[in-house]
CSV table of C-alpha atoms in Angstrom, one decimal:
chain,number,residue,atom,x,y,z
A,1,MET,CA,54.7,8.6,16.7
A,2,THR,CA,51.4,7.4,15.3
A,3,THR,CA,48.6,9.9,15.2
A,4,PRO,CA,45.4,8.4,16.7
A,5,THR,CA,42.3,8.2,14.4
A,6,LEU,CA,39.6,10.6,15.6
A,7,LEU,CA,36.1,9.4,15.1
A,8,ARG,CA,33.5,12.0,14.1
A,9,PRO,CA,30.6,12.3,16.5
A,10,ALA,CA,28.3,10.3,14.2
A,11,GLU,CA,30.8,7.5,14.0
A,12,THR,CA,31.3,7.6,17.8
A,13,GLY,CA,27.5,7.3,18.2
A,14,THR,CA,27.4,4.4,15.8
A,15,GLU,CA,30.1,2.5,17.7
A,16,GLN,CA,28.5,3.1,21.0
A,17,ALA,CA,25.1,2.0,19.7
A,18,LEU,CA,26.6,-1.1,18.2
A,19,GLN,CA,28.2,-2.1,21.5
A,20,THR,CA,25.0,-1.5,23.4
A,21,LEU,CA,22.9,-3.4,20.8
A,22,ARG,CA,25.3,-6.4,20.7
A,23,ARG,CA,25.1,-6.7,24.5
A,24,ALA,CA,21.3,-6.5,24.5
A,25,LEU,CA,20.4,-8.3,21.3
A,26,PRO,CA,23.4,-10.4,20.3
A,27,ASP,CA,21.5,-12.5,17.7
A,28,ALA,CA,19.6,-9.6,16.1
A,29,VAL,CA,22.4,-7.2,15.1
A,30,HIS,CA,24.2,-7.2,11.8
A,31,VAL,CA,26.8,-4.9,10.2
A,32,PRO,CA,28.4,-4.7,6.8
A,33,GLY,CA,30.5,-7.9,6.3
A,34,ASP,CA,28.2,-10.1,8.3
A,35,GLU,CA,26.6,-12.9,6.2
A,36,PRO,CA,23.0,-12.0,7.2
A,37,TYR,CA,23.6,-8.3,6.4
A,38,GLU,CA,25.0,-9.1,2.9
A,39,ARG,CA,22.3,-11.7,2.3
A,40,GLN,CA,19.5,-9.2,2.9
A,41,ARG,CA,21.3,-6.2,1.3
A,42,PRO,CA,19.1,-6.1,-1.9
A,43,ALA,CA,16.1,-5.4,0.4
A,44,TYR,CA,17.8,-2.4,2.0
A,45,ARG,CA,18.2,-0.1,-1.0
A,46,GLY,CA,21.0,1.6,0.8
A,47,ALA,CA,23.8,1.1,3.3
A,48,PRO,CA,22.7,1.2,6.9
A,49,ALA,CA,25.5,1.1,9.5
A,50,ILE,CA,23.6,-1.3,11.7
A,51,VAL,CA,20.7,-3.6,10.9
A,52,VAL,CA,18.5,-4.9,13.8
A,53,GLU,CA,16.1,-7.8,13.0
A,54,ALA,CA,13.7,-7.5,15.9
A,55,GLN,CA,12.0,-10.7,17.1
A,56,SER,CA,9.7,-9.0,19.6
A,57,ALA,CA,8.2,-5.8,20.7
A,58,ALA,CA,10.8,-5.6,23.5
A,59,GLU,CA,13.6,-5.8,21.0
A,60,VAL,CA,11.9,-3.0,19.0
A,61,GLN,CA,11.9,-0.9,22.2
A,62,THR,CA,15.6,-1.5,22.7
A,63,ALA,CA,16.5,-0.5,19.2
A,64,VAL,CA,14.4,2.7,19.3
A,65,ARG,CA,15.9,3.7,22.7
A,66,VAL,CA,19.5,3.1,21.5
A,67,ALA,CA,19.0,5.0,18.3
A,68,ARG,CA,17.6,8.0,20.3
A,69,ALA,CA,20.3,7.8,23.0
A,70,ASN,CA,23.0,7.9,20.3
A,71,GLU,CA,21.3,10.4,18.0
A,72,LEU,CA,21.4,8.0,15.1
A,73,PRO,CA,18.9,8.1,12.2
A,74,LEU,CA,16.4,5.3,12.4
A,75,THR,CA,14.7,3.7,9.4
A,76,VAL,CA,12.0,1.1,9.8
A,77,GLN,CA,11.2,-1.7,7.4
A,78,SER,CA,8.5,-4.3,8.2
A,79,THR,CA,9.2,-6.6,5.2
A,80,GLY,CA,11.5,-6.6,2.3
A,81,HIS,CA,9.2,-4.7,0.0
A,82,GLY,CA,11.3,-1.6,0.2
A,83,THR,CA,12.0,1.7,2.0
A,84,LEU,CA,11.0,5.0,0.5
A,85,VAL,CA,14.2,6.7,1.8
A,86,PRO,CA,17.4,4.8,1.5
A,87,PRO,CA,18.6,3.9,5.0
A,88,ASP,CA,22.2,5.1,4.5
A,89,GLY,CA,24.0,5.2,7.8
A,90,GLY,CA,22.3,4.9,11.2
A,91,ILE,CA,20.1,2.0,12.2
A,92,LEU,CA,17.7,0.0,10.0
A,93,LEU,CA,15.1,-1.7,12.2
A,94,ARG,CA,13.5,-4.6,10.5
A,95,THR,CA,10.4,-6.3,12.0
A,96,SER,CA,10.2,-9.1,9.4
A,97,PRO,CA,10.8,-11.9,11.9
A,98,MET,CA,7.6,-10.9,13.7
A,99,ALA,CA,5.3,-12.6,11.2
A,100,GLN,CA,2.8,-14.5,13.4
A,101,VAL,CA,-0.8,-14.7,12.1
A,102,LEU,CA,-3.7,-15.6,14.3
A,103,VAL,CA,-7.3,-15.8,13.0
A,104,ASP,CA,-10.4,-15.7,15.2
A,105,PRO,CA,-13.1,-17.1,12.8
A,106,ASP,CA,-16.0,-16.5,15.2
A,107,ARG,CA,-15.2,-12.8,15.6
A,108,ARG,CA,-13.9,-12.5,12.0
A,109,ILE,CA,-10.7,-10.9,13.2
A,110,ALA,CA,-7.0,-11.4,12.4
A,111,HIS,CA,-4.1,-10.5,14.7
A,112,VAL,CA,-0.8,-10.3,12.8
A,113,GLY,CA,2.8,-9.4,13.6
A,114,ALA,CA,4.5,-6.6,11.9
A,115,GLY,CA,6.4,-8.8,9.5
A,116,ALA,CA,3.4,-10.7,8.1
A,117,ARG,CA,2.7,-10.6,4.4
A,118,TRP,CA,-0.8,-10.8,2.9
A,119,SER,CA,-0.1,-14.3,1.5
A,120,GLU,CA,0.2,-15.6,5.0
A,121,VAL,CA,-3.0,-13.8,6.2
A,122,ILE,CA,-4.9,-15.1,3.2
A,123,ALA,CA,-3.8,-18.7,3.8
A,124,ALA,CA,-4.8,-18.5,7.5
A,125,ALA,CA,-8.2,-17.0,6.8
A,126,GLU,CA,-9.3,-18.9,3.7
A,127,PRO,CA,-10.1,-22.2,5.4
A,128,PHE,CA,-12.8,-20.3,7.3
A,129,GLY,CA,-14.3,-18.7,4.2
A,130,LEU,CA,-12.8,-15.3,5.3
A,131,ALA,CA,-10.6,-12.8,3.5
A,132,PRO,CA,-8.6,-9.7,4.4
A,133,LEU,CA,-8.7,-6.5,2.3
A,134,SER,CA,-5.4,-7.3,0.7
A,135,GLY,CA,-4.1,-5.8,-2.6
A,136,ASP,CA,-3.0,-7.1,-6.0
A,137,THR,CA,0.2,-8.6,-4.8
A,138,PRO,CA,0.2,-11.2,-1.9
A,139,SER,CA,3.9,-10.7,-1.2
A,140,VAL,CA,3.3,-7.2,0.0
A,141,GLY,CA,3.7,-6.6,3.8
A,142,VAL,CA,0.5,-6.0,5.8
A,143,VAL,CA,1.8,-3.0,7.8
A,144,GLY,CA,3.0,-0.6,5.1
A,145,TYR,CA,0.0,-1.4,2.9
A,146,THR,CA,-2.6,-0.8,5.7
A,147,LEU,CA,-1.0,2.3,7.2
A,148,GLY,CA,-0.9,3.8,3.7
A,149,GLY,CA,-4.6,3.2,3.1
A,150,GLY,CA,-4.7,-0.2,1.4
A,151,LEU,CA,-6.8,-0.5,-1.7
A,152,SER,CA,-8.3,-4.0,-2.3
A,153,TRP,CA,-10.5,-5.6,-4.9
A,154,LEU,CA,-13.1,-5.7,-2.1
A,155,SER,CA,-12.7,-2.0,-1.2
A,156,ARG,CA,-15.8,-0.9,-3.1
A,157,LYS,CA,-17.8,-3.3,-0.8
A,158,HIS,CA,-15.9,-2.8,2.5
A,159,GLY,CA,-13.7,0.3,2.2
A,160,PHE,CA,-9.9,0.7,2.6
A,161,ALA,CA,-7.8,-1.7,4.6
A,162,ALA,CA,-7.1,1.1,7.0
A,163,ASP,CA,-10.9,1.4,7.6
A,164,SER,CA,-10.9,-2.2,8.9
A,165,LEU,CA,-8.1,-1.7,11.4
A,166,LEU,CA,-9.3,-2.3,15.0
A,167,LYS,CA,-6.1,-2.1,17.1
A,168,ALA,CA,-2.5,-1.3,16.6
A,169,GLU,CA,0.4,-2.1,18.9
A,170,LEU,CA,3.4,0.1,18.4
A,171,VAL,CA,6.6,1.5,20.0
A,172,THR,CA,6.5,5.3,20.1
A,173,ALA,CA,9.5,7.6,19.8
A,174,ASN,CA,10.1,7.6,23.6
A,175,GLY,CA,10.4,3.8,23.5
A,176,ARG,CA,7.0,3.1,25.1
A,177,LEU,CA,4.9,0.2,23.9
A,178,VAL,CA,1.3,1.3,23.5
A,179,THR,CA,-1.9,-0.1,22.0
A,180,ALA,CA,-4.0,2.3,20.0
A,181,GLY,CA,-7.7,1.7,19.4
A,182,GLN,CA,-11.1,3.4,19.3
A,183,HIS,CA,-11.1,3.8,23.1
A,184,HIS,CA,-7.3,4.1,23.9
A,185,HIS,CA,-5.0,6.7,22.3
A,186,ALA,CA,-7.9,7.5,20.0
A,187,ASP,CA,-6.0,10.4,18.3
A,188,LEU,CA,-3.1,8.1,17.5
A,189,PHE,CA,-5.5,5.4,16.2
A,190,TRP,CA,-7.1,7.9,13.9
A,191,ALA,CA,-3.7,9.0,12.6
A,192,LEU,CA,-2.4,5.4,12.0
A,193,ARG,CA,-5.2,4.6,9.6
A,194,GLY,CA,-3.6,6.3,6.7
A,195,GLY,CA,-0.8,8.3,8.2
A,196,SER,CA,1.9,5.8,7.4
A,197,GLY,CA,4.8,5.1,9.7
A,198,ASN,CA,5.1,8.5,11.2
A,199,PHE,CA,4.0,7.8,14.7
A,200,GLY,CA,6.0,4.7,15.8
A,201,VAL,CA,7.1,1.2,15.0
A,202,ILE,CA,4.2,-1.1,14.5
A,203,THR,CA,4.7,-4.5,16.2
A,204,ALA,CA,1.2,-5.9,15.6
A,205,LEU,CA,-2.1,-5.1,14.0
A,206,GLU,CA,-5.7,-6.4,14.5
A,207,PHE,CA,-8.2,-6.0,11.8
A,208,ARG,CA,-11.5,-7.2,10.5
A,209,LEU,CA,-11.9,-10.1,8.0
A,210,TYR,CA,-14.8,-10.5,5.6
A,211,GLN,CA,-16.8,-13.4,4.2
A,212,ALA,CA,-15.4,-14.2,0.8
A,213,PRO,CA,-15.5,-18.0,0.2
A,214,GLN,CA,-15.4,-17.4,-3.5
A,215,VAL,CA,-15.5,-14.5,-6.0
A,216,TYR,CA,-16.0,-14.2,-9.7
A,217,GLY,CA,-13.2,-12.5,-11.4
A,218,GLY,CA,-10.5,-12.5,-14.0
A,219,THR,CA,-9.6,-10.6,-17.2
A,220,ALA,CA,-11.0,-10.0,-20.7
A,221,VAL,CA,-8.9,-8.7,-23.5
A,222,PHE,CA,-10.5,-6.5,-26.2
A,223,GLY,CA,-9.1,-4.8,-29.3
A,224,ILE,CA,-8.2,-1.2,-28.9
A,225,GLU,CA,-10.9,0.0,-31.3
A,226,ARG,CA,-13.6,0.6,-28.7
A,227,ALA,CA,-11.4,1.4,-25.7
A,228,ALA,CA,-12.5,5.1,-25.8
A,229,ASP,CA,-16.1,4.0,-25.7
A,230,ALA,CA,-15.5,1.7,-22.8
A,231,LEU,CA,-13.7,4.3,-20.8
A,232,SER,CA,-16.4,6.9,-21.6
A,233,PHE,CA,-19.0,4.4,-20.3
A,234,LEU,CA,-17.1,4.0,-17.1
A,235,ASN,CA,-16.9,7.8,-16.7
A,236,HIS,CA,-20.6,8.3,-17.2
A,237,HIS,CA,-22.1,5.2,-15.6
A,238,GLY,CA,-19.5,3.8,-13.2
A,239,ASP,CA,-21.5,5.1,-10.2
A,240,LEU,CA,-24.4,2.7,-11.3
A,241,LEU,CA,-22.2,-0.4,-10.9
A,242,PRO,CA,-23.0,-2.5,-7.8
A,243,ASP,CA,-20.6,-2.1,-4.9
A,244,GLU,CA,-19.9,-5.8,-5.2
A,245,LEU,CA,-18.2,-5.2,-8.5
A,246,SER,CA,-14.7,-3.7,-8.8
A,247,VAL,CA,-13.3,-3.0,-12.2
A,248,SER,CA,-10.2,-1.5,-13.8
A,249,MET,CA,-9.6,-0.9,-17.5
A,250,VAL,CA,-6.1,-1.1,-18.9
A,251,VAL,CA,-5.0,0.3,-22.2
A,252,THR,CA,-1.8,-1.4,-23.1
A,253,ARG,CA,0.7,-1.1,-26.0
A,254,HIS,CA,0.9,-4.8,-26.6
A,255,ALA,CA,-1.3,-7.7,-25.7
A,256,PRO,CA,-0.2,-11.0,-27.2
A,257,GLU,CA,-3.9,-12.1,-27.4
A,258,VAL,CA,-4.5,-9.5,-30.1
A,259,ASN,CA,-0.8,-9.0,-31.2
A,260,GLY,CA,-1.0,-5.2,-30.6
A,261,PRO,CA,-2.6,-2.5,-28.6
A,262,ALA,CA,-5.5,-3.6,-26.4
A,263,LEU,CA,-8.0,-2.8,-23.8
A,264,VAL,CA,-7.9,-5.2,-20.8
A,265,LEU,CA,-10.8,-5.4,-18.4
A,266,ARG,CA,-9.9,-6.6,-14.9
A,267,ALA,CA,-12.8,-7.4,-12.7
A,268,VAL,CA,-13.8,-9.0,-9.4
A,269,HIS,CA,-17.4,-9.5,-8.3
A,270,ALA,CA,-17.8,-10.5,-4.6
A,271,GLY,CA,-21.6,-10.7,-4.4
A,272,ALA,CA,-23.7,-13.5,-2.9
A,273,GLY,CA,-25.5,-14.1,-6.2
A,274,GLY,CA,-22.6,-15.9,-7.8
A,275,GLU,CA,-21.8,-16.2,-11.5
A,276,ALA,CA,-25.2,-15.1,-12.8
A,277,ASP,CA,-25.2,-11.9,-10.8
A,278,ALA,CA,-21.6,-11.2,-11.8
A,279,GLN,CA,-22.2,-11.6,-15.5
A,280,ALA,CA,-25.3,-9.4,-15.3
A,281,ALA,CA,-23.3,-6.7,-13.6
A,282,LEU,CA,-20.5,-6.9,-16.2
A,283,GLU,CA,-22.8,-7.0,-19.3
A,284,PRO,CA,-23.0,-3.2,-19.8
A,285,LEU,CA,-19.2,-3.0,-19.7
A,286,TYR,CA,-18.9,-5.8,-22.3
A,287,HIS,CA,-21.5,-4.0,-24.4
A,288,ALA,CA,-19.4,-0.8,-24.4
A,289,ALA,CA,-16.1,-2.6,-25.1
A,290,GLY,CA,-17.2,-5.1,-27.8
A,291,SER,CA,-16.5,-8.8,-28.1
A,292,PRO,CA,-13.4,-10.0,-26.2
A,293,ALA,CA,-10.7,-11.7,-28.0
A,294,VAL,CA,-9.8,-13.7,-24.9
A,295,GLU,CA,-11.7,-14.1,-21.6
A,296,SER,CA,-10.7,-15.7,-18.4
A,297,LEU,CA,-13.3,-14.7,-15.9
A,298,ARG,CA,-14.4,-17.5,-13.6
A,299,THR,CA,-15.4,-18.4,-10.1
A,300,MET,CA,-12.3,-18.6,-8.0
A,301,ARG,CA,-11.0,-18.7,-4.4
A,302,TYR,CA,-10.0,-15.4,-2.9
A,303,SER,CA,-6.3,-16.6,-2.9
A,304,GLU,CA,-6.5,-17.0,-6.7
A,305,MET,CA,-7.1,-13.3,-7.4
A,306,ALA,CA,-3.4,-12.6,-7.6
A,307,SER,CA,-3.6,-14.1,-11.1
A,308,ILE,CA,-5.7,-11.1,-12.2
A,309,GLY,CA,-2.5,-9.0,-12.0
A,310,GLY,CA,-2.0,-5.2,-11.9
A,311,THR,CA,0.0,-2.5,-13.6
A,312,ALA,CA,3.4,-1.4,-12.2
A,313,PRO,CA,2.7,2.0,-10.7
A,314,ARG,CA,5.6,4.1,-12.0
A,315,GLY,CA,3.2,7.0,-12.0
A,316,PHE,CA,-0.1,7.6,-10.3
A,317,ALA,CA,-2.8,10.2,-10.5
A,318,MET,CA,-6.4,10.6,-9.4
A,319,SER,CA,-9.2,12.3,-11.4
A,320,ASP,CA,-12.7,13.5,-10.7
A,321,SER,CA,-13.7,12.5,-14.3
A,322,LEU,CA,-12.4,10.9,-17.4
A,323,SER,CA,-12.6,13.7,-19.9
A,324,PRO,CA,-12.7,13.1,-23.6
A,325,ALA,CA,-9.3,14.7,-23.8
A,326,LEU,CA,-7.8,12.4,-21.2
A,327,ILE,CA,-9.4,9.3,-22.7
A,328,GLY,CA,-8.0,10.3,-26.1
A,329,GLN,CA,-4.5,10.9,-24.6
A,330,LEU,CA,-4.5,7.4,-23.0
A,331,VAL,CA,-5.7,5.6,-26.1
A,332,ASP,CA,-3.4,7.5,-28.5
A,333,ALA,CA,-0.4,6.9,-26.2
A,334,VAL,CA,-0.5,3.1,-26.3
A,335,ARG,CA,-1.1,3.3,-30.1
A,336,ASP,CA,2.1,5.3,-30.5
A,337,PRO,CA,5.3,3.2,-30.1
A,338,GLU,CA,7.3,6.4,-29.5
A,339,SER,CA,5.0,7.7,-26.7
A,340,GLY,CA,7.0,6.1,-23.8
A,341,VAL,CA,3.7,4.6,-22.4
A,342,ASN,CA,3.6,0.8,-21.9
A,343,ALA,CA,0.2,0.7,-20.1
A,344,ALA,CA,-2.3,2.9,-18.3
A,345,GLU,CA,-4.7,1.4,-15.8
A,346,VAL,CA,-7.9,3.3,-14.8
A,347,LYS,CA,-9.3,1.9,-11.6
A,348,HIS,CA,-12.9,2.8,-10.6
A,349,TRP,CA,-13.3,3.6,-6.9
A,350,GLY,CA,-16.6,4.7,-5.3
A,351,GLY,CA,-18.8,2.4,-3.3
A,352,ALA,CA,-17.8,2.0,0.3
A,353,ILE,CA,-14.6,3.9,-0.3
A,354,ALA,CA,-16.7,7.1,-0.7
A,355,ARG,CA,-19.1,6.0,2.1
A,356,PRO,CA,-17.0,4.8,5.1
A,357,THR,CA,-19.1,3.1,7.7
A,358,HIS,CA,-16.7,3.8,10.5
A,359,PRO,CA,-18.0,6.7,12.6
A,360,ALA,CA,-14.6,8.4,12.6
A,361,PRO,CA,-12.6,7.2,9.5
A,362,GLY,CA,-8.9,7.8,9.4
A,363,PRO,CA,-7.0,10.5,7.4
A,364,VAL,CA,-7.1,8.7,4.0
A,365,SER,CA,-8.4,11.5,1.8
A,366,HIS,CA,-9.9,12.1,-1.6
A,367,ARG,CA,-12.4,9.3,-1.0
A,368,HIS,CA,-15.0,10.8,-3.3
A,369,VAL,CA,-12.6,10.9,-6.3
A,370,PRO,CA,-13.9,8.1,-8.5
A,371,PHE,CA,-10.9,7.3,-10.8
A,372,ALA,CA,-7.3,6.4,-10.1
A,373,MET,CA,-4.7,5.9,-12.8
A,374,LYS,CA,-1.6,3.7,-12.5
A,375,LEU,CA,0.9,4.4,-15.3
A,376,ASP,CA,3.7,2.3,-16.6
A,377,ALA,CA,5.4,5.0,-18.6
A,378,SER,CA,8.5,7.2,-18.9
A,379,PRO,CA,8.7,10.2,-16.5
A,380,GLN,CA,7.9,12.6,-19.4
A,381,ALA,CA,4.9,10.6,-20.5
A,382,ILE,CA,3.7,10.5,-16.9
A,383,ASP,CA,3.9,14.2,-16.6
A,384,ALA,CA,1.9,14.6,-19.8
A,385,LEU,CA,-0.8,12.2,-18.9
A,386,THR,CA,-1.3,13.4,-15.3
A,387,ALA,CA,-1.6,17.1,-16.3
A,388,GLU,CA,-5.4,16.5,-16.7
A,389,ALA,CA,-5.7,14.8,-13.3
A,390,THR,CA,-7.7,16.7,-10.7
A,391,GLY,CA,-8.0,14.5,-7.6
A,392,GLY,CA,-4.9,14.5,-5.3
A,393,SER,CA,-2.9,11.4,-4.6
A,394,PHE,CA,-2.9,8.1,-2.6
A,395,LEU,CA,-0.1,7.3,-0.3
A,396,ASN,CA,0.4,3.6,-1.3
A,397,PHE,CA,1.3,4.7,-4.8
A,398,LEU,CA,3.1,7.9,-4.1
A,399,HIS,CA,6.8,7.6,-4.8
A,400,ASP,CA,7.8,11.3,-4.3
A,401,THR,CA,8.1,11.8,-0.6
A,402,SER,CA,8.1,15.6,-1.1
A,403,GLN,CA,4.5,15.4,-2.2
A,404,THR,CA,3.2,13.5,0.9
A,405,HIS,CA,0.9,16.4,1.7
A,406,THR,CA,-1.0,15.9,-1.6
A,407,ALA,CA,-2.4,12.6,-0.2
A,408,TYR,CA,-4.4,14.5,2.4
A,409,THR,CA,-7.0,17.3,2.6
A,410,PRO,CA,-5.6,20.4,4.4
A,411,ASP,CA,-7.6,19.6,7.5
A,412,ASN,CA,-6.5,16.0,7.7
A,413,HIS,CA,-2.8,17.0,7.1
A,414,ARG,CA,-3.1,19.7,9.9
A,415,ARG,CA,-4.6,17.2,12.3
A,416,LEU,CA,-1.9,14.6,11.4
A,417,ARG,CA,0.8,17.2,12.3
A,418,GLU,CA,-0.8,17.8,15.6
A,419,VAL,CA,-0.8,14.1,16.5
A,420,LYS,CA,2.8,13.9,15.3
A,421,ALA,CA,3.7,16.7,17.7
A,422,ARG,CA,2.2,14.7,20.6
A,423,TYR,CA,3.8,11.4,19.9
A,424,ASP,CA,7.0,12.2,18.0
A,425,PRO,CA,7.8,15.9,18.5
A,426,ASP,CA,11.5,15.4,17.5
A,427,ASN,CA,10.5,13.6,14.2
A,428,VAL,CA,12.4,10.5,15.0
A,429,PHE,CA,10.3,8.6,12.4
A,430,CYS,CA,11.1,10.7,9.4
A,431,ARG,CA,12.6,8.4,6.8
A,432,ASN,CA,9.2,7.8,5.2
A,433,HIS,CA,6.3,9.7,3.8
A,434,ASN,CA,7.1,12.2,6.4
A,435,ILE,CA,4.6,14.4,8.2
A,436,PRO,CA,6.5,17.0,10.2
A,437,PRO,CA,5.3,17.8,13.7
A,438,ALA,CA,3.2,21.0,14.1
């Protein structure tokens, strides 16, 4: 006599969910062994039992309801840029097929689906001389970037991407489709602008666009000899730079232009005065850093700014100042081949970041901290270099989900937990930078 195989409760729930989803969404459901599942596997960073690639808000609603009814873990991924928590088991809900982009040039507004990437928004807006507040990498998805805050080369002039959000359409934990804005679900709208994916599955966003037909930007490479002087200048005089100018200074172990350690200035000037105003704004920085070995700053289209590049953020920290001790550590680290540091980028914030124009800005915190560091270094080196940091963290660059609370002030974190309790009291959306319900 053959003994029947008994399924554990979780397996039973998975099978029931799979049957329900295949009846409701036959073309959207994939399991291990299916060609679409295996083709997309590198983007999953884990082994979900079921993948749902939703084509519409209604399909998102179905997936959320089925996951809840069968008590299955639910992980949400808008594009293929990654999930913070590996989606092992349960359902992985992908919204990447929902990638429509609509631009209203008269109102300077973009309406985008949850699967849109910044490259698609930039391409749609640029013919009208408009630009979104996108980041260094155009392939990044709009939703995760915006809900985490969103730091742009234009942020000193216009604030965080989250500050430009006007409306969000999302499916909440009970399967309802709601639209949150300044006058509808205002508490939820506040939380979404920096609270990450804790409150539902975004299906569409609407946000402001800005005039940026051309910018002046690029990089300049200097020898390492005056890097400390340049960083010290930024520390003491960065608040005098015009809001139209965004700069970062990178100390790097090896730049081919100088065949050794170097200081790399990355800059974007988005003012109306063109090249002359940009060069005048940059002149004090050049004076501090010395004569560049190579310079590539020029007038360019907004879409060309991706060529400026950025530092891989293996570590991240924020600081109220660049102390002589910290500057010395950064410069010495890239001079020492045994330090474990490849590069350290110091980004100057301030401007509209610290002075949000929205009457009720979202929960993105530490706005008045002027300096952020992205570190391409070993874990040990990151710990040593961030010991001097004093300014909290920023969700878009925070890898350790146990430290999510450090991205917020205590008051903002408390308020986020209260909103979470109203919209997701059972913490259905927890495989993320999680904010537990109050």
